[in-house]
Each structure stands twice: as structure tokens, then as C-alpha cells.
């Protein structure tokens, strides 16, 4: 279903996304980064690196579980912008 501008009824509408900040956060909280951080921290504290692997994996799994339950996919408000009249509006999908 094509989104229509509620102001001018144009179909020249595109979704506004800010994927750069979301992508950066996802990269910083990735399992690989968290495991390597755990191993580095354990090496610094003179603890066995396997404990860092377990801790990093656990934190990554917890983050993944909380992120997947933040919002129901069918109830996400999306912002759109009309190319014709430059009107910005939200739509519940």
C-alpha cells in the first residue's frame, strides 16, 4: 500500500530514516565487539580470557533479547516526507 501525503494527497512520499546512528550503535554492541572487550578486560585484570568470552557472550545475548522486544513490528510509527509540499508526517504501521 502506497503512503499518501495527508496535506496534498501526493504519492511522492518517502520514509525518513536515521539509519546512521542506529547502525553505529548496532556495531558497537555487536557480539564480536563485546566478546573482544571482555577478553581484553580479563587480560588487563590478569583473569583467564575464557571468563571474558563467557561474559561478553552473555551481555551480547541479553542486549539481543531486549532489543527484539522493544517494539512490536506492526505498531511502529514511521515518519514520512512529501516531495511535493515538504510536509512531514507520521503514520502508524
Short mmCIF file of N, CA, C and O in Angstrom, two decimals, residues 34-57:
data_model
loop_
_atom_site.label_atom_id
_atom_site.label_comp_id
_atom_site.label_asym_id
_atom_site.label_seq_id
_atom_site.Cartn_x
_atom_site.Cartn_y
_atom_site.Cartn_z
N UNK A 34 31.75 -7.04 21.92
CA UNK A 34 31.59 -7.29 23.35
C UNK A 34 32.47 -8.44 23.84
O UNK A 34 33.03 -8.37 24.93
N UNK A 35 32.61 -9.49 23.04
CA UNK A 35 33.48 -10.60 23.43
C UNK A 35 34.93 -10.15 23.46
O UNK A 35 35.67 -10.45 24.41
N UNK A 36 35.36 -9.40 22.44
CA UNK A 36 36.75 -8.95 22.44
C UNK A 36 37.01 -7.96 23.58
O UNK A 36 38.11 -7.96 24.16
N UNK A 37 36.03 -7.15 23.91
CA UNK A 37 36.15 -6.25 25.05
C UNK A 37 36.28 -7.04 26.36
O UNK A 37 37.10 -6.70 27.22
N UNK A 38 35.48 -8.09 26.50
CA UNK A 38 35.56 -8.94 27.69
C UNK A 38 36.91 -9.62 27.81
O UNK A 38 37.50 -9.69 28.91
N UNK A 39 37.43 -10.11 26.71
CA UNK A 39 38.75 -10.77 26.73
C UNK A 39 39.84 -9.76 27.07
O UNK A 39 40.73 -10.04 27.88
N UNK A 40 39.80 -8.58 26.47
CA UNK A 40 40.80 -7.55 26.77
C UNK A 40 40.76 -7.13 28.22
O UNK A 40 41.80 -6.95 28.86
N UNK A 41 39.56 -6.98 28.75
CA UNK A 41 39.41 -6.60 30.15
C UNK A 41 39.95 -7.68 31.08
O UNK A 41 40.63 -7.38 32.07
N UNK A 42 39.69 -8.93 30.75
CA UNK A 42 40.20 -10.04 31.57
C UNK A 42 41.72 -10.12 31.50
O UNK A 42 42.37 -10.41 32.51
N UNK A 43 42.31 -9.88 30.34
CA UNK A 43 43.77 -9.89 30.23
C UNK A 43 44.38 -8.77 31.06
O UNK A 43 45.42 -8.95 31.69
N UNK A 44 43.73 -7.61 31.06
CA UNK A 44 44.22 -6.48 31.85
C UNK A 44 44.15 -6.78 33.34
O UNK A 44 45.05 -6.42 34.10
N UNK A 45 43.08 -7.45 33.76
CA UNK A 45 42.88 -7.76 35.18
C UNK A 45 43.53 -9.08 35.60
O UNK A 45 43.31 -9.53 36.71
N UNK A 46 44.30 -9.69 34.70
CA UNK A 46 45.00 -10.96 34.96
C UNK A 46 44.03 -12.08 35.33
O UNK A 46 44.27 -12.87 36.24
N UNK A 47 42.91 -12.14 34.61
CA UNK A 47 41.91 -13.20 34.78
C UNK A 47 41.91 -14.01 33.48
O UNK A 47 42.24 -13.50 32.42
N UNK A 48 41.53 -15.27 33.58
CA UNK A 48 41.53 -16.15 32.40
C UNK A 48 40.62 -15.56 31.31
O UNK A 48 39.49 -15.17 31.58
N UNK A 49 41.10 -15.48 30.06
CA UNK A 49 40.32 -14.88 28.97
C UNK A 49 38.99 -15.60 28.68
O UNK A 49 38.07 -14.98 28.14
N UNK A 50 38.88 -16.87 29.04
CA UNK A 50 37.63 -17.60 28.80
C UNK A 50 36.48 -16.96 29.58
O UNK A 50 35.33 -16.97 29.13
N UNK A 51 36.78 -16.39 30.72
CA UNK A 51 35.75 -15.71 31.51
C UNK A 51 35.26 -14.48 30.75
O UNK A 51 34.07 -14.17 30.75
N UNK A 52 36.16 -13.80 30.06
CA UNK A 52 35.77 -12.65 29.24
C UNK A 52 34.90 -13.06 28.07
O UNK A 52 33.97 -12.35 27.70
N UNK A 53 35.19 -14.23 27.48
CA UNK A 53 34.37 -14.74 26.37
C UNK A 53 32.95 -15.01 26.87
O UNK A 53 31.97 -14.62 26.23
N UNK A 54 32.85 -15.68 28.01
CA UNK A 54 31.54 -16.00 28.57
C UNK A 54 30.78 -14.73 28.94
O UNK A 54 29.59 -14.58 28.63
N UNK A 55 31.47 -13.79 29.58
CA UNK A 55 30.81 -12.54 29.98
C UNK A 55 30.36 -11.73 28.77
O UNK A 55 29.24 -11.21 28.74
N UNK A 56 31.22 -11.62 27.76
CA UNK A 56 30.86 -10.87 26.56
C UNK A 56 29.71 -11.50 25.81
O UNK A 56 28.81 -10.80 25.32
N UNK A 57 29.70 -12.82 25.73
CA UNK A 57 28.61 -13.53 25.06
C UNK A 57 27.31 -13.36 25.82
O UNK A 57 26.25 -13.16 25.22
#
